[in-house]
Short mmCIF file of C-alpha atoms in Angstrom, two decimals:
data_model
loop_
_atom_site.label_atom_id
_atom_site.label_comp_id
_atom_site.label_asym_id
_atom_site.label_seq_id
_atom_site.Cartn_x
_atom_site.Cartn_y
_atom_site.Cartn_z
CA MET W 1 0.00 0.00 0.00
CA ASP W 2 1.31 3.45 -0.95
CA ASN W 3 1.51 5.43 2.27
CA THR W 4 1.95 8.70 0.39
CA GLU W 5 -1.67 8.61 -0.84
CA SER W 6 -3.16 7.81 2.56
CA ARG W 7 -1.02 10.29 4.43
CA LYS W 8 -3.08 13.08 5.96
CA ARG W 9 -2.35 16.57 4.71
CA PRO W 10 -1.03 19.07 7.21
CA ALA W 11 -3.70 21.29 8.73
CA SER W 12 -1.99 24.37 7.32
CA GLU W 13 -2.28 23.00 3.78
CA MET W 14 -5.98 22.23 4.24
CA ASN W 15 -6.69 25.67 5.65
CA ASP W 16 -5.00 27.35 2.68
CA LYS W 17 -7.18 25.40 0.25
CA ASP W 18 -10.37 26.08 2.21
CA GLU W 19 -9.63 29.79 2.35
CA ASN W 20 -9.04 29.92 -1.39
CA SER W 21 -12.28 28.04 -2.12
CA ASN W 22 -14.28 30.50 -0.03
CA LYS W 23 -12.94 33.55 -1.81
CA ARG W 24 -15.35 35.28 -4.19
CA PRO W 25 -14.67 37.93 -6.83
CA HIS W 26 -14.98 41.40 -5.40
CA ILE W 27 -18.25 42.97 -6.52
CA PRO W 28 -18.36 46.74 -6.10
CA GLU W 29 -21.48 48.25 -4.58
CA ARG W 30 -22.10 50.15 -7.79
CA ARG W 31 -20.90 48.76 -11.09
CA GLU W 32 -19.77 50.95 -13.96
CA THR W 33 -22.39 51.34 -16.66
CA THR W 34 -20.15 49.83 -19.37
CA ILE W 35 -16.54 48.75 -19.84
CA PHE W 36 -16.00 52.18 -21.41
CA GLY W 37 -17.30 53.95 -18.31
CA ILE W 38 -20.08 55.73 -20.20
CA LYS W 39 -23.81 55.17 -20.64
CA PRO W 40 -25.06 55.13 -24.25
CA VAL W 41 -27.90 57.50 -25.02
CA ASP W 42 -31.24 55.81 -25.70
CA ASP W 43 -31.98 55.83 -29.46
CA ILE W 44 -35.38 57.51 -29.08
CA VAL W 45 -33.99 60.11 -26.67
CA GLN W 46 -31.14 60.85 -29.08
CA TYR W 47 -33.54 61.19 -32.02
CA VAL W 48 -35.79 63.55 -30.05
CA ALA W 49 -32.73 65.51 -28.89
CA ASP W 50 -31.51 65.94 -32.47
CA PHE W 51 -35.02 66.94 -33.59
CA ILE W 52 -35.37 69.58 -30.88
CA ALA W 53 -31.80 70.81 -31.37
CA THR W 54 -32.62 72.07 -34.87
CA HIS W 55 -35.36 74.34 -33.50
CA CYS W 56 -34.71 75.19 -29.84
CA ASP W 57 -32.61 78.29 -30.52
CA GLN W 58 -35.48 80.11 -32.26
CA GLU W 59 -37.02 83.08 -30.50
CA ASN W 60 -40.47 82.53 -28.95
CA VAL W 61 -40.22 78.77 -29.48
CA GLU W 62 -42.56 76.35 -27.70
CA ILE W 63 -41.47 72.73 -27.17
CA GLU W 64 -44.24 70.41 -26.06
CA GLY W 65 -45.18 66.76 -25.89
CA LYS W 66 -48.73 65.45 -26.21
CA LEU W 67 -50.12 62.06 -25.28
CA GLY W 68 -52.71 60.42 -27.50
CA LEU W 69 -53.12 57.89 -30.27
CA LEU W 70 -51.66 57.67 -33.76
CA ILE W 71 -54.60 56.83 -36.00
CA ASP W 72 -54.41 55.15 -39.41
CA LYS W 73 -56.46 57.38 -41.72
CA GLN W 74 -57.70 54.40 -43.74
CA THR W 75 -58.78 52.07 -40.94
CA ARG W 76 -59.57 54.86 -38.45
CA ARG W 77 -57.94 52.70 -35.80
CA ARG W 78 -54.67 52.94 -33.94
CA ILE W 79 -51.82 52.22 -36.34
CA ASN W 80 -50.37 48.72 -36.53
CA MET W 81 -46.81 48.70 -37.86
CA ASN W 82 -45.99 45.22 -36.53
CA ALA W 83 -43.51 47.01 -34.29
CA VAL W 84 -42.73 45.43 -30.94
CA THR W 85 -40.95 48.38 -29.34
CA GLU W 86 -41.23 52.15 -29.29
CA THR W 87 -40.50 53.62 -32.72
CA VAL W 88 -40.39 56.98 -34.51
CA ILE W 89 -42.80 57.29 -37.43
CA GLY W 90 -40.73 57.91 -40.55
CA GLY W 91 -41.54 60.25 -43.42
CA GLY W 92 -43.04 57.49 -45.55
CA LEU W 93 -45.86 56.95 -43.07
CA GLU W 94 -46.52 60.53 -41.97
CA GLY W 95 -49.19 61.07 -44.60
CA ARG W 96 -51.09 57.95 -43.53
CA VAL W 97 -51.53 58.83 -39.86
CA ARG W 98 -53.04 61.55 -37.75
CA PHE W 99 -52.48 62.24 -34.09
CA GLU W 100 -55.53 62.26 -31.81
CA SER W 101 -54.84 64.03 -28.51
CA ASN W 102 -58.45 64.12 -27.31
CA MET W 103 -58.84 61.53 -24.55
CA PRO W 104 -61.92 60.11 -22.81
CA LEU W 105 -63.07 61.80 -19.63
CA ALA W 106 -62.18 58.67 -17.64
CA GLN W 107 -58.56 58.90 -18.84
CA HIS W 108 -58.40 62.59 -17.99
CA LYS W 109 -59.78 61.91 -14.51
CA HIS W 110 -57.27 59.08 -14.03
CA PHE W 111 -54.32 61.36 -14.81
CA ASN W 112 -55.77 64.12 -12.63
CA GLU W 113 -56.05 61.84 -9.60
CA MET W 114 -52.58 60.40 -10.20
CA LEU W 115 -50.89 63.80 -10.46
CA ASN W 116 -52.83 65.21 -7.50
CA ALA W 117 -51.57 62.30 -5.40
CA LEU W 118 -48.00 63.15 -6.40
CA VAL W 119 -48.57 66.78 -5.34
CA THR W 120 -49.79 65.62 -1.93
CA LYS W 121 -46.82 63.28 -1.56
CA SER W 122 -44.26 65.91 -2.55
CA ASN W 123 -45.67 68.45 -0.10
CA ALA W 124 -45.72 66.09 2.88
CA ARG W 125 -43.50 66.90 5.84
CA GLY W 126 -40.13 65.23 5.53
CA TYR W 127 -40.30 64.79 1.75
CA ARG W 128 -36.77 65.25 0.38
CA GLY W 129 -37.40 65.35 -3.36
CA GLU W 130 -38.32 68.30 -5.56
CA ARG W 131 -41.77 69.60 -4.72
CA ILE W 132 -44.49 69.67 -7.36
CA HIS W 133 -46.26 73.00 -7.78
CA TYR W 134 -49.96 72.98 -8.63
CA LYS W 135 -52.18 75.62 -10.23
CA HIS W 136 -55.79 75.60 -11.44
CA THR W 137 -56.82 78.22 -13.99
CA TYR W 138 -59.91 79.12 -16.01
CA GLU W 139 -59.19 80.97 -19.24
CA THR W 140 -60.91 81.98 -22.46
CA ASP W 141 -59.21 82.02 -25.86
CA ARG W 142 -60.62 84.27 -28.57
CA PHE W 143 -59.30 83.99 -32.11
CA TYR W 144 -59.11 86.77 -34.69
CA HIS W 145 -58.14 87.20 -38.32
CA PRO W 146 -56.03 90.39 -38.19
CA SER W 147 -56.84 92.86 -40.98
CA ASN W 148 -59.33 90.29 -42.30
CA ASN W 149 -56.45 88.03 -43.33
CA ALA W 150 -58.02 84.57 -43.29
CA ARG W 151 -54.61 82.90 -43.47
CA THR W 152 -53.47 84.40 -40.17
CA LYS W 153 -54.96 83.71 -36.76
CA TRP W 154 -54.17 85.52 -33.52
CA ARG W 155 -55.15 84.26 -30.09
CA VAL W 156 -56.19 86.50 -27.20
CA THR W 157 -56.32 84.77 -23.80
CA THR W 158 -58.01 86.22 -20.74
CA ASN W 159 -58.57 85.06 -17.19
CA GLN W 160 -62.24 84.15 -16.82
CA GLN W 161 -62.40 85.35 -13.22
CA THR W 162 -60.80 88.78 -13.74
CA GLY W 163 -61.30 89.38 -17.45
CA GLN W 164 -57.66 90.48 -17.66
CA LEU W 165 -55.14 89.36 -20.24
CA VAL W 166 -52.88 86.56 -19.03
CA GLU W 167 -49.10 86.79 -19.40
CA ASN W 168 -48.15 86.62 -23.10
CA GLY W 169 -51.86 86.72 -23.74
CA ILE W 170 -51.85 87.84 -27.38
CA ILE W 171 -49.92 85.61 -29.76
CA GLU W 172 -49.81 84.17 -33.23
CA LYS W 173 -49.06 80.46 -32.96
CA ILE W 174 -47.15 79.03 -35.91
CA ARG W 175 -46.68 75.30 -36.28
CA VAL W 176 -43.07 74.42 -37.11
CA ALA W 177 -42.57 70.65 -36.89
CA ASP W 178 -43.97 67.47 -35.34
CA LEU W 179 -42.37 64.17 -34.41
CA ASN W 180 -44.71 61.20 -33.92
CA ILE W 181 -43.64 58.26 -31.77
CA HIS W 182 -45.58 54.99 -31.64
CA ALA W 183 -45.48 52.97 -28.41
CA PRO W 184 -47.13 49.66 -29.40
CA THR W 185 -46.85 48.01 -25.98
CA GLN W 186 -48.28 51.01 -24.10
CA PRO W 187 -51.81 52.46 -23.96
CA LEU W 188 -50.78 55.77 -25.56
CA ASP W 189 -48.50 57.11 -28.28
CA TYR W 190 -47.03 60.60 -28.18
CA ARG W 191 -46.05 63.56 -30.32
CA ILE W 192 -43.25 66.09 -29.85
CA SER W 193 -44.24 69.46 -31.32
CA ILE W 194 -42.30 72.62 -32.08
CA ASN W 195 -44.28 75.86 -32.41
CA LEU W 196 -43.57 79.56 -32.43
CA GLU W 197 -45.67 81.80 -30.19
CA ILE W 198 -45.10 85.28 -31.58
CA PRO W 199 -46.36 88.22 -29.48
CA ARG W 200 -48.87 90.42 -31.30
CA PRO W 201 -50.72 93.67 -30.54
CA LYS W 202 -54.36 93.65 -29.57
CA PRO W 203 -56.46 92.87 -32.65
CA THR W 204 -59.55 94.80 -33.68
CA GLY W 205 -62.91 93.52 -34.84
CA ASN W 206 -64.89 90.55 -33.63
CA PRO W 207 -63.45 87.13 -32.82
CA ILE W 208 -64.08 84.34 -35.32
CA PHE W 209 -64.53 81.81 -32.51
CA GLU W 210 -63.69 81.24 -28.86
CA ARG W 211 -63.04 78.41 -26.45
CA ASN W 212 -62.96 78.03 -22.67
CA LYS W 213 -60.14 76.19 -20.92
CA ASP W 214 -60.31 74.57 -17.50
CA ARG W 215 -56.66 73.74 -16.86
CA VAL W 216 -54.80 72.06 -14.03
CA SER W 217 -51.04 72.65 -14.24
CA TYR W 218 -48.25 70.84 -12.43
CA LYS W 219 -44.68 72.12 -12.44
CA HIS W 220 -41.73 69.82 -11.76
CA GLY W 221 -38.18 69.42 -13.00
CA GLY W 222 -38.36 72.30 -15.46
CA ILE W 223 -41.47 70.86 -17.12
CA HIS W 224 -45.09 72.00 -17.16
CA PHE W 225 -47.68 69.21 -17.08
CA ASP W 226 -51.03 70.58 -18.28
CA LEU W 227 -54.32 68.71 -18.00
CA THR W 228 -56.89 70.72 -19.93
CA GLN W 229 -60.60 70.49 -20.55
CA VAL W 230 -61.53 72.60 -23.58
CA LYS W 231 -65.07 73.70 -24.40
CA GLY W 232 -66.08 75.59 -27.52
CA ALA W 233 -68.97 78.02 -27.72
CA ALA W 234 -72.20 76.24 -26.82
CA ASP W 235 -73.94 77.25 -30.07
CA LYS W 236 -71.02 76.46 -32.40
CA ASP W 237 -68.77 73.80 -30.88
CA PRO W 238 -70.47 72.06 -27.94
CA ASP W 239 -67.98 69.17 -27.83
CA VAL W 240 -65.57 68.94 -24.90
CA ARG W 241 -61.95 67.92 -25.41
CA HIS W 242 -59.59 66.51 -22.78
CA GLU W 243 -55.84 66.74 -23.32
CA LEU W 244 -52.56 66.14 -21.51
CA GLU W 245 -49.51 68.12 -22.61
CA LEU W 246 -45.99 68.55 -21.29
CA GLU W 247 -43.96 71.65 -22.07
CA ILE W 248 -40.32 72.54 -21.48
CA MET W 249 -40.49 75.64 -19.31
CA ASP W 250 -37.30 77.42 -20.42
CA PRO W 251 -36.45 76.79 -24.09
CA ALA W 252 -33.82 79.55 -24.01
CA GLN W 253 -31.90 77.75 -21.27
CA LEU W 254 -32.24 74.52 -23.21
CA ALA W 255 -30.73 76.23 -26.26
CA ARG W 256 -27.79 77.43 -24.15
CA GLU W 257 -27.20 73.89 -22.91
CA ARG W 258 -27.34 72.67 -26.51
CA SER W 259 -24.66 75.21 -27.47
CA LYS W 260 -22.45 74.04 -24.61
CA MET W 261 -22.74 70.46 -25.80
CA ALA W 262 -21.86 71.48 -29.36
CA ARG W 263 -18.69 73.14 -28.01
CA GLY W 264 -17.76 70.02 -26.06
CA GLU W 265 -18.43 71.66 -22.70
CA PRO W 266 -20.29 70.07 -19.76
CA SER W 267 -23.99 70.33 -20.56
CA HIS W 268 -27.40 69.29 -19.23
CA TYR W 269 -28.98 69.22 -22.69
CA LEU W 270 -29.32 65.45 -23.07
CA ASP W 271 -30.31 65.05 -19.41
CA THR W 272 -33.14 67.54 -19.93
CA ILE W 273 -34.39 65.81 -23.08
CA GLU W 274 -34.15 62.41 -21.39
CA SER W 275 -36.22 63.68 -18.45
CA PHE W 276 -38.78 65.18 -20.83
CA VAL W 277 -39.15 61.95 -22.84
CA ASN W 278 -39.17 59.71 -19.77
CA ASN W 279 -41.94 61.73 -18.13
CA ILE W 280 -44.04 61.24 -21.27
CA ARG W 281 -43.19 57.53 -21.35
CA ILE W 282 -44.17 56.93 -17.73
CA LEU W 283 -47.46 58.76 -18.16
CA SER W 284 -48.16 56.63 -21.23
CA ARG W 285 -47.42 53.44 -19.31
CA LYS W 286 -49.62 54.47 -16.41
CA ALA W 287 -52.56 55.38 -18.66
CA LEU W 288 -55.76 53.36 -18.61
CA LYS W 289 -56.20 50.83 -21.41
CA ILE W 290 -59.51 52.10 -22.70
CA PRO W 291 -60.77 52.70 -26.26
CA TYR W 292 -60.75 56.21 -27.68
CA ASN W 293 -63.46 57.72 -29.84
CA THR W 294 -61.48 58.14 -33.06
#
């Protein structure tokens, strides 16, 4: 019998082996995002950022996002692209779809209750995050054709309670560009819109039509969240519309951040766009799955 095989190993040798077997790779508490130490920008966020970048330096620019449904004009139903993830609608399909921002009252109420709950939470004692500011307004828009020019439309907005003009209350709104994004796995799609709101003097003559707005606004993270119920004149447009829009509060600051990024300087431009898009996404995901009247 070979005594070398049956000989017991020294305790020190056994302990060394046991210690080595119990060792595990060191896992840091927070791993780096990638081997390169950077986080790639989400494709949709990057596309939206590039889209907004071409317009955000214009004077009197408005940058807003709307939630709704992209409707196929032929079927009059929500589009079906056989897409399985969020996707930007390309130029070849733009003519086939329309964006419907009018939502059912139940959806509007759902968002209202959800956002009100967030206001209550953010204003509770001991809350450490950014507080959400809330405002409820009642306004009337009156539209005019200045100098009887049917191609031009000016909007005059007054406070229903005081009758006074609101801030920037007389404007000409010019549509610049839209970007439609389909979210097939979520209840709602969304649209990013660029408009110009050009200040105008008080028009003369009679308005061509008017509408009344009951709006609840929430302000957080440099973004306005506006839930609006819109009623036309009872004798001309009795229908009621319900909409949810998000608007970047300071486009001029956004343009400055965009310029910093272009110069290779530290910038919050992409962070701002990512926050804007992600707020829209989360609202879409939290929406009720109910049919719209299209």
